[in-house]
Every structure is written in C-alpha cells, then in structure tokens.
Coordinates of C-alpha atoms in Angstrom, one line a residue:
X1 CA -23.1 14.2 5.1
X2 CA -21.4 12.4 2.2
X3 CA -24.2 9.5 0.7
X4 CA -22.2 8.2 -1.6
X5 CA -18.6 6.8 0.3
X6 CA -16.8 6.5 4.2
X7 CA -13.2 6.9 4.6
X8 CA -11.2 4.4 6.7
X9 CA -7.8 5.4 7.9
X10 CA -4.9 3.3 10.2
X11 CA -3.1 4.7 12.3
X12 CA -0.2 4.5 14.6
X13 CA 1.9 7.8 15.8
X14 CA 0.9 10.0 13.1
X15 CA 0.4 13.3 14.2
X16 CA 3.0 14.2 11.3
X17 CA 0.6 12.7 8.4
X18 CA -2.7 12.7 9.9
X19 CA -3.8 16.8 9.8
X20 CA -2.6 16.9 6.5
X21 CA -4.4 13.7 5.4
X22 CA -7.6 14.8 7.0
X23 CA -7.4 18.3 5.1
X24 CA -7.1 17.2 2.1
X25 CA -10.9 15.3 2.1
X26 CA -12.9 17.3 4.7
X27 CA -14.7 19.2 2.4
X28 CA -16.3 16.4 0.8
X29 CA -17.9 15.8 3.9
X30 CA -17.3 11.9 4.0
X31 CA -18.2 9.7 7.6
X32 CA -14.1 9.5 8.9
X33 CA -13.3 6.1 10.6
X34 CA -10.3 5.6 12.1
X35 CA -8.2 2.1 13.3
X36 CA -5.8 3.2 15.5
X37 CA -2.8 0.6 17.3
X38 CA -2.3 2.6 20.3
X39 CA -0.5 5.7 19.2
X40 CA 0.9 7.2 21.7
X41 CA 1.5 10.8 20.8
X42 CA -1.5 13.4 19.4
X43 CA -3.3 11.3 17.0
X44 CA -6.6 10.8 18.7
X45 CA -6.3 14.3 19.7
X46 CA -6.4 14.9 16.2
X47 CA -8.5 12.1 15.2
X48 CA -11.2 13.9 17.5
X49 CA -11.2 17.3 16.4
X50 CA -11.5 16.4 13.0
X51 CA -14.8 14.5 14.4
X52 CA -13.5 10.7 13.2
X53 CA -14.9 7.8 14.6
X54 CA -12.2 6.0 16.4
X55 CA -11.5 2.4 17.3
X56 CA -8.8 0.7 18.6
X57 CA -6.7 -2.9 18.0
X58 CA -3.1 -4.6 18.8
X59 CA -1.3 -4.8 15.4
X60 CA 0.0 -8.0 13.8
X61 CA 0.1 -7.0 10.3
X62 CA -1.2 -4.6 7.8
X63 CA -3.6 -6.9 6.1
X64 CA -5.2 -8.7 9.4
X65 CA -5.5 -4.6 10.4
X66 CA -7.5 -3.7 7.6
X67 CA -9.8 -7.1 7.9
X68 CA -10.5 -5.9 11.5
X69 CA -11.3 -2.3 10.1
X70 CA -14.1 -3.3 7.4
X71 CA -15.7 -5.6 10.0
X72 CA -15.8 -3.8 12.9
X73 CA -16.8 -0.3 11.9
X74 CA -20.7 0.2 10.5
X75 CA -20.1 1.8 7.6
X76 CA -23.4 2.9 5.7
X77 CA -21.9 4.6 2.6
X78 CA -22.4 2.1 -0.7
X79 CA -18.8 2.7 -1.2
X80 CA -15.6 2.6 1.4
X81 CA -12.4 4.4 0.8
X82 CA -9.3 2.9 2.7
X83 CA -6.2 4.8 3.3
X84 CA -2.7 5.2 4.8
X85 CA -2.5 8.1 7.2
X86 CA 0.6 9.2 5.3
X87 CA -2.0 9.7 2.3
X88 CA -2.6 12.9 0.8
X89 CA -5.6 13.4 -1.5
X90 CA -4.8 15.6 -4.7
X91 CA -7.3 18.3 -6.1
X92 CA -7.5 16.2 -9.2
X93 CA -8.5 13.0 -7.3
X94 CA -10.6 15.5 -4.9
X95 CA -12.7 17.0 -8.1
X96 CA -13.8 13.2 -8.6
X97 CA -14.7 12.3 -5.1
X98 CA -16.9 15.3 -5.3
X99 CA -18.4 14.9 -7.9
X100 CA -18.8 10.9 -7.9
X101 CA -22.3 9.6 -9.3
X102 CA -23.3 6.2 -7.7
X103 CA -25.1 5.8 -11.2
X104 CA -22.3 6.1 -13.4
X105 CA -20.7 2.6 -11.4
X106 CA -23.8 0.7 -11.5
X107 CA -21.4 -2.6 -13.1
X108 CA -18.2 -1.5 -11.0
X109 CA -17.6 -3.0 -7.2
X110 CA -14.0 -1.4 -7.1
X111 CA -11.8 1.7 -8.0
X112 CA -8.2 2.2 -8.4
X113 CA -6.4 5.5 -7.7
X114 CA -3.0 6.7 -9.2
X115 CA 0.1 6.9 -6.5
X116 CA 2.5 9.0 -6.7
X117 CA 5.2 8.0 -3.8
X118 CA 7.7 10.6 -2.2
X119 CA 11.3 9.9 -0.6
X120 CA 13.2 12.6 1.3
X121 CA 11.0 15.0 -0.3
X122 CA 11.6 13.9 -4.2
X123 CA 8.2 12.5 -6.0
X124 CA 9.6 8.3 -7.5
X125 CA 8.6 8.4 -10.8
X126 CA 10.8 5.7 -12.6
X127 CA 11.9 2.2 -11.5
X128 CA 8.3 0.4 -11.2
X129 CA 7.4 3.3 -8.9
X130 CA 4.7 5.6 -11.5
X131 CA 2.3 5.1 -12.7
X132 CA 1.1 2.8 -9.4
X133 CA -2.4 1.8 -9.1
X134 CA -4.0 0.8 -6.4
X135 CA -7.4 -0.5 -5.2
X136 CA -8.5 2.4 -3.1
X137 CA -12.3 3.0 -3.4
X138 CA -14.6 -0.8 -3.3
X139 CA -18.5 -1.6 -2.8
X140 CA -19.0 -1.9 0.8
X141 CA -19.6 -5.1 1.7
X142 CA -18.2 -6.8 -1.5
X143 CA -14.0 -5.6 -1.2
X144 CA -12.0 -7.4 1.6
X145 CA -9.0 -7.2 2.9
X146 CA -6.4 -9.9 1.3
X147 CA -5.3 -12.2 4.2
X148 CA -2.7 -14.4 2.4
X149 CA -0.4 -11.7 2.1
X150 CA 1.4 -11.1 5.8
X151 CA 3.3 -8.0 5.0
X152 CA 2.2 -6.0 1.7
X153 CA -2.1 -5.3 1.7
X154 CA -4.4 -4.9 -0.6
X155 CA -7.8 -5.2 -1.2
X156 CA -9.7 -6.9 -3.2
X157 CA -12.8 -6.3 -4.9
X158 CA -14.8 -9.3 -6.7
X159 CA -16.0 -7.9 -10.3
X160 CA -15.4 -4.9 -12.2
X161 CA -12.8 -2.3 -12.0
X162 CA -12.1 1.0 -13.1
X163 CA -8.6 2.9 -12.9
X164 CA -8.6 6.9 -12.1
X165 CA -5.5 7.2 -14.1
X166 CA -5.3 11.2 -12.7
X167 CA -7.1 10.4 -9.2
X168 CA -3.7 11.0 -7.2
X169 CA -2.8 10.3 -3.6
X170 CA 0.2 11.2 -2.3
X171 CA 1.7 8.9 -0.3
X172 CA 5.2 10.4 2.1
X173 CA 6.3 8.8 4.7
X174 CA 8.2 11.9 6.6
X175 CA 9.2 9.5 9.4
X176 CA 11.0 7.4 6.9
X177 CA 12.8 10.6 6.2
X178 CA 15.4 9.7 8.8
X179 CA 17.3 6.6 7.5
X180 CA 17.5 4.9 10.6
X181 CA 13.9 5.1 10.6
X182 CA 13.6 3.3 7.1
X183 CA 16.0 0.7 8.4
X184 CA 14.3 -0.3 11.3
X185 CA 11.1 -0.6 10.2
X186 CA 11.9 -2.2 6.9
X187 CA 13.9 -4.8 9.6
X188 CA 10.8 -5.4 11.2
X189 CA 8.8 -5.5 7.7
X190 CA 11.7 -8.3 6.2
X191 CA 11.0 -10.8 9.1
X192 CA 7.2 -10.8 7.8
X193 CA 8.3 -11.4 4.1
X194 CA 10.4 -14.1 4.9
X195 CA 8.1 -15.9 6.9
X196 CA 5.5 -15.5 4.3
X197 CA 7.5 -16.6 1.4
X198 CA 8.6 -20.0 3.7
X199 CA 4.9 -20.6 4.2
X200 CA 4.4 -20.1 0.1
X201 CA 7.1 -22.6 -0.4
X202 CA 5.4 -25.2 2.3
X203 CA 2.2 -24.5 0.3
X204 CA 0.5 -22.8 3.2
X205 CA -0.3 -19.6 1.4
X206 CA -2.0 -19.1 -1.8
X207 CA -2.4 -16.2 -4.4
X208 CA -5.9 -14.9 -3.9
X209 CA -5.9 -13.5 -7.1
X210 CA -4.9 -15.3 -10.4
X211 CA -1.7 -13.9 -11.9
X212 CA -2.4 -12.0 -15.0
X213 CA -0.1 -10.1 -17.2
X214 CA -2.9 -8.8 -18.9
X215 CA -5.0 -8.7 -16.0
X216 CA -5.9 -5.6 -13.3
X217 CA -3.0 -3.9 -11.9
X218 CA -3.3 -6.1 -8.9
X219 CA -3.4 -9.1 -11.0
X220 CA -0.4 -7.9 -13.1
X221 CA 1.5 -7.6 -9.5
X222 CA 0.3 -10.7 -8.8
X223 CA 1.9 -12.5 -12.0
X224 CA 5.2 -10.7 -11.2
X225 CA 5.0 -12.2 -7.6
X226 CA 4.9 -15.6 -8.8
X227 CA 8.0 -14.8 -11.4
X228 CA 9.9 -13.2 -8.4
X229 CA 9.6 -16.5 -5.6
X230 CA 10.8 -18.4 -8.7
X231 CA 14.4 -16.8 -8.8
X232 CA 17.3 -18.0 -7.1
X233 CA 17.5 -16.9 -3.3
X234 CA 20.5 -14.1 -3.3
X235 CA 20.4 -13.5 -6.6
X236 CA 17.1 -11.9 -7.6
X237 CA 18.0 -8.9 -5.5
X238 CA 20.8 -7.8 -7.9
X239 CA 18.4 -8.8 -10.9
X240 CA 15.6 -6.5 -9.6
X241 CA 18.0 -3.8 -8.5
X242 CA 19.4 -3.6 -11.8
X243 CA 16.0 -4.1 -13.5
X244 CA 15.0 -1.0 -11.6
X245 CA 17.8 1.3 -12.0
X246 CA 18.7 0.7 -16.1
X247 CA 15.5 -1.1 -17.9
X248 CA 12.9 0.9 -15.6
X249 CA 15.2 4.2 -16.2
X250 CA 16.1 4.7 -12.0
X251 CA 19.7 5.7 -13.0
X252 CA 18.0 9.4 -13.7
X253 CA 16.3 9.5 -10.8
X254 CA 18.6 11.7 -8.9
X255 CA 21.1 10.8 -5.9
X256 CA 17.8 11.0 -3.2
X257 CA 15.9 8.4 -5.9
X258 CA 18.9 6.1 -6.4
X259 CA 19.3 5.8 -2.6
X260 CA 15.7 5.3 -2.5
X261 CA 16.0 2.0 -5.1
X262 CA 19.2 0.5 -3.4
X263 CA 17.2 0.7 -0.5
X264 CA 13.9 -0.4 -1.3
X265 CA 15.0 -2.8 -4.0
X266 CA 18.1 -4.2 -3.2
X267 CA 19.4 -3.8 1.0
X268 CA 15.6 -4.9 1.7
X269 CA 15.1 -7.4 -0.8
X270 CA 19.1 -9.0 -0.1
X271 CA 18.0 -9.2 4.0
X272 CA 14.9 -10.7 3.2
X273 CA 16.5 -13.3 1.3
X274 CA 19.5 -13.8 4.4
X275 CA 16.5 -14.8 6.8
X276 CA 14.9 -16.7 4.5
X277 CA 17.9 -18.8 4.2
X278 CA 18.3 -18.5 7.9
X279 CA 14.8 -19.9 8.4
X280 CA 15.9 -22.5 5.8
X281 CA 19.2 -23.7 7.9
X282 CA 17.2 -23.7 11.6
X283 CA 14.8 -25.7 9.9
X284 CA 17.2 -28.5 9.3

C-alpha cells in the first residue's frame, strides 16, 4: 500500500467516469475513499470492486461535500489527493505520483496539478481555460475545504505551494455531452451563484484567501473574483464573453469550443445575473 498519499473521490451517478478514473491511479496502489450522494445506478458496484472505501452524505453543495469528506474519512497517508470522478490522471502526472518523495516537500503543505478540460470531446485550451491550476494534492490535516464559496470549491492549503506544470488531469464531463444536460445542471449551479454573490454584497461572505495578482493561482482567481462582483450586473457577461473569445484567443477554438464559451461564459454568467436581480426586486 501507497505510504506516501490517499485519494478522495465524489460521487454521484458516475458509472460513465468512475472505471476510467479508477484506472488511471490503481497502480500506484493509493488507499481509495470515496463520498458518494446516493447514486443510484452502478457506482458502488464499481466503487467496490475497485476495493474503495465508501461513505455516504445528502448533497448541498460541492464545498460543504468535500468538508464532510476530509473529516469523516481516516485517512493515514501524510498527503490527500481530492478529485472529481470525471478526473482522469495522465501518465505524465502518474510518473510523479509514483515516484513522489515525502522528503523532497519537507517546506510544502500543498500541490497544484495542470487541467486540461474537455467539451464534446475537444481538449479547451484558450479563453482562460489552459494552463488551469488547481490545488489537488495538500498535507493531511493542514488543506481544508473552502466554505465561503457555495458553488465553485477549492481547497486550501495554509503555507507553501508548488505547481506540477505537466502533472495533468483530465477532467470530461460526458454527461455534459448532451446539451440539455449542461443546461440543467448549470440552472441548478446559477441559483447557488446568485445566492452567494447576494450574501457577498450583504457582507455575509468573505474571501478566504487574499486576492493576489501576483499571488498562487488560487489567489490570482481570487483577485479576479473581486474585479468581476465589481462590474455592472448585465453587463459583465458580454465583457467576459468577449474577453474570452478575442483577448484570450477563443475565436480559434473551433465551433464545439465557441459553443463551449457562449455557454460557460456568457448564457450562464447572463442567468446568473437575471436571478440576482430577481433576488434583488423580491427583496424590496
């Protein structure tokens, strides 16, 4: 068994993702734990023959989720490695799990991994999308799940940090394939945005981290954050959507990519912004 790090995994329906996630790290012969939110289909199935430790919780959001995870499951391993069932781990990033040296982090509590992000089958690699790193790989113990963000997660690890700038995962959604898929569950995912960004305005929710353009990547994303709730409601989506598509080179994308950022970056932003307003009017 793996000494040096334990994988965490959610889940919820993913006998699509899950095999293929599981694959992929096997061989390094890591403790598997996975939070599961009732799945339905063959997930535990798969879950079990793969030998994972399972455990089960309603879901609220992704970040509460991952809080649950890290407290309830013993993990032993100095290091945790939290991922999205949809995950893939490349041979690149594989080649560094395996040969990982806990001495050669002695000053580092947390890790970041390189994302590259698939739609329809086509790898994202302009509009903000690549490079994309995030904290992955923490200290046990010492990264936590960040709680005053209701709809995006991430963790965060106190301290040093290192970026794998060729440590890949490959994250595709096949489910989000089917565009009424996308639609519905990025309905589902605006409702949580707008709430949140009502409770930043009413001063219920802080930044965890402190905005840095210079900072982490996290703290670079934070920075941006703080720019993006100071633009004008309706208006920022067509900012950011042409940000995307002419400073951040999406127009070569491809048709599959452009649909991809007029989805992602301006039909979700533009509805988050409608309820926002909505929330707005109801409250008056």
């Amino acid at each position: 068994m793996n000494n040096n790090f334990s994988f965490i995994i959610l889940t919820f329906n993913e006998e699509m993702h899950l095999s293929r996630l599981l694959d992929s790290i096997k061989n390094l012969n890591a403790k598997t734990f996975i939070l599961d939110s009732g799945s339905s289909d063959s997930t535990l199935k798969i879950a079990e023959a793969y030998g994972a430790e399972v455990k089960q919780n309603p879901f609220e959001n992704h970040p509460k989720q991952w809080d649950f995870a890290l407290k309830n499951f013993k993990v032993e391993t100095p290091w945790t490695i939290g991922l999205d069932a949809d995950h893939t781990v490349t041979p690149e990033l594989f080649e560094m799990l395996a040969n990982f040296k806990e001495e050669d982090y002695k000053n580092i509590n947390g890790i970041y991994f390189n994302r590259k992000n698939f739609f329809q089958g086509r790898w994202i690699k302009f509009g903000t999308f690549y490079p994309f790193y995030l904290l992955k790989m923490f200290r046990t113990g010492i990264g936590f799940s960040d709680l005053n963000e209701n709809m995006d997660h991430r963790f965060i690890a106190p301290g040093k940090t290192k970026i794998w700038k060729k440590g890949w995962i490959l994250e595709e959604n096949l489910k989000e394939n089917n565009i009424a898929f996308w639609k519905a569950k990025h309905e589902r995912y605006s409702d949580l945005v707008a709430q949140e960004e009502i409770e930043r305005m009413l001063k219920l929710r802080l930044q965890s981290l402190k905005p840095n353009l210079l900072g982490s990547p996290d703290e670079k994303r934070a920075w941006v954050k703080r720019l993006w709730w100071g633009l004008p409601l309706g208006l920022r989506p067509y900012l950011y959507f042409g940000y995307r598509m002419f400073f951040k080179l999406g127009i070569f994308e491809g048709s599959t990519g452009i649909k991809f950022h007029y989805l992602q970056g301006f039909w979700f932003r533009r509805l988050v912004d409608r309820k926002i307003k909505a929330i707005q009017k109801n409250n008056r």
